[in-house]
Amino acid sequence: MRRTLPLLLLLAAIPAIAQDTTPTINSHEVSSNGSITFRYQNAAASKVTVNTDAAFDPLVMQKDSSGLWSVTTKPLPAEDYNYSFVVDGVPQLDPLNGHVNPNIVALSSSVLVPGKPPAPWELTQIPHGSVTRHFLTTFIASGLPMNQEPYFVYTPPNYDAKRKGGYPVLYLLHGWSDYGDGWIDVGHANLILDSLISTGSIVPMIVVMPQGYGDFSFVTSGHDVWKDPAKVNNNLTLYSKMLMQEIIPAVERDYPIAKGRDNHAIAGLSMGGLESLTIGINHAAYFAYVGGFSAAVKNLNFKQQMMDPGMARDLRVLWVACGTSDELIEPNRNFVNWAKAQQLPVTPIETAGKHTWLVWRDNLIHFTPLLFRASKH
């Protein structure tokens, strides 16, 4: 009986399996020409759209007689696109897609349009670096669970913990609503770095990705917090102190970081761009390379947050990039004008695109080859 019972259970299940005639829906089908067909099954819905960085405006889906909604994009460049459905005004994840982008405020699904050859953010058969998660107890930041600040450290392929002279370091900061590993989970920065190192486009470096909130309520209070300059400045001030006084010393204790400002860089996107520009310029004695990607400098209080640039006038790179369809393009242009008036060696970069990861991955690919070329290790 012991051997017969499992067989009987299997035979009993066969009719149920045979009766399951539910059609399989490919909710995010990528065609050979790069177009994506999105599908969503909901006969009761009256309107379904797709919010996606594959298009500038929401895509309006059409419903067939079975209640299946669908829409097809134009042919798209190779990219990892984010999207979510909006069903009668309510945002919804794709229930048939397991690739979910984590986010504190709003989750999204992702779909890859592969490149030929593969794009730098795609997984390929090349040597890969490692990403290690750390925690430190902060006595500066406010509101973090148990006062624990997470940060992630990328070490390059063939990493040598005893390398003579150490490695140069890039502090790479995420945007508002991302977790500390946003650059890994959504930006695929580790794969991009692997790819650029494999082609010799960048020097092997350590990349530190901290969580970017000096006051955690800054992200849990909703997007309107950006309308309050006092809260923006408070978050920025606390985060700047935590990075310089707690995170950097912890990293330098545990990793072989090369000494000297010519071996230190900082860059970030959106909120992280605001932080990187402010910290990099105010602490130019430590950083020689500074980058802002779509930096959230709209409410930057220059008198309160920006010191006399001093050594920042001798930065090797001050790279300020933004998409021309981004609502932050004018604030970034204003920042560039301020930097020029302060005689800072600013390089303004404007590319097509909105406030999306499509722009920021491209920024990372073009910014990192500028780093540490004059340094000796």
mmCIF file of C-alpha atoms in Angstrom, residues 30 34 36 53-54 76-82 110-116 118-122 186-188 192 356-363 365:
data_model
loop_
_atom_site.group_PDB
_atom_site.id
_atom_site.type_symbol
_atom_site.label_atom_id
_atom_site.label_comp_id
_atom_site.label_asym_id
_atom_site.label_seq_id
_atom_site.Cartn_x
_atom_site.Cartn_y
_atom_site.Cartn_z
ATOM 1 C CA VAL A 30 8.952 41.126 -26.268
ATOM 2 C CA GLY A 34 12.075 45.186 -29.677
ATOM 3 C CA ILE A 36 6.610 45.022 -26.055
ATOM 4 C CA ASP A 53 9.475 54.371 -18.979
ATOM 5 C CA ALA A 54 9.207 52.780 -22.415
ATOM 6 C CA LEU A 76 12.323 49.990 -28.518
ATOM 7 C CA PRO A 77 16.070 50.181 -27.903
ATOM 8 C CA ALA A 78 17.656 47.491 -25.738
ATOM 9 C CA GLU A 79 16.796 48.336 -22.105
ATOM 10 C CA ASP A 80 15.367 47.055 -18.866
ATOM 11 C CA TYR A 81 12.009 48.833 -18.763
ATOM 12 C CA ASN A 82 9.851 49.460 -15.693
ATOM 13 C CA SER A 110 10.346 45.106 -15.204
ATOM 14 C CA VAL A 111 10.804 43.662 -18.676
ATOM 15 C CA LEU A 112 14.073 43.328 -20.574
ATOM 16 C CA VAL A 113 14.458 44.119 -24.248
ATOM 17 C CA PRO A 114 17.776 42.365 -24.874
ATOM 18 C CA GLY A 115 20.573 43.908 -26.867
ATOM 19 C CA LYS A 116 22.609 42.350 -29.681
ATOM 20 C CA PRO A 118 24.076 42.385 -24.833
ATOM 21 C CA ALA A 119 23.845 45.788 -23.118
ATOM 22 C CA PRO A 120 26.175 46.480 -20.165
ATOM 23 C CA TRP A 121 23.350 45.894 -17.642
ATOM 24 C CA GLU A 122 22.610 42.381 -18.944
ATOM 25 C CA VAL A 186 16.953 48.349 -10.427
ATOM 26 C CA GLY A 187 20.029 50.071 -11.812
ATOM 27 C CA HIS A 188 22.073 46.872 -12.256
ATOM 28 C CA ILE A 192 27.434 47.632 -15.606
ATOM 29 C CA THR A 356 14.015 57.403 -15.250
ATOM 30 C CA TRP A 357 16.555 54.622 -14.858
ATOM 31 C CA LEU A 358 17.067 54.661 -18.635
ATOM 32 C CA VAL A 359 18.844 58.006 -18.187
ATOM 33 C CA TRP A 360 20.707 57.070 -14.985
ATOM 34 C CA ARG A 361 22.171 53.799 -16.260
ATOM 35 C CA ASP A 362 23.450 55.708 -19.272
ATOM 36 C CA ASN A 363 24.875 58.388 -16.951
ATOM 37 C CA ILE A 365 28.183 54.219 -18.139
#
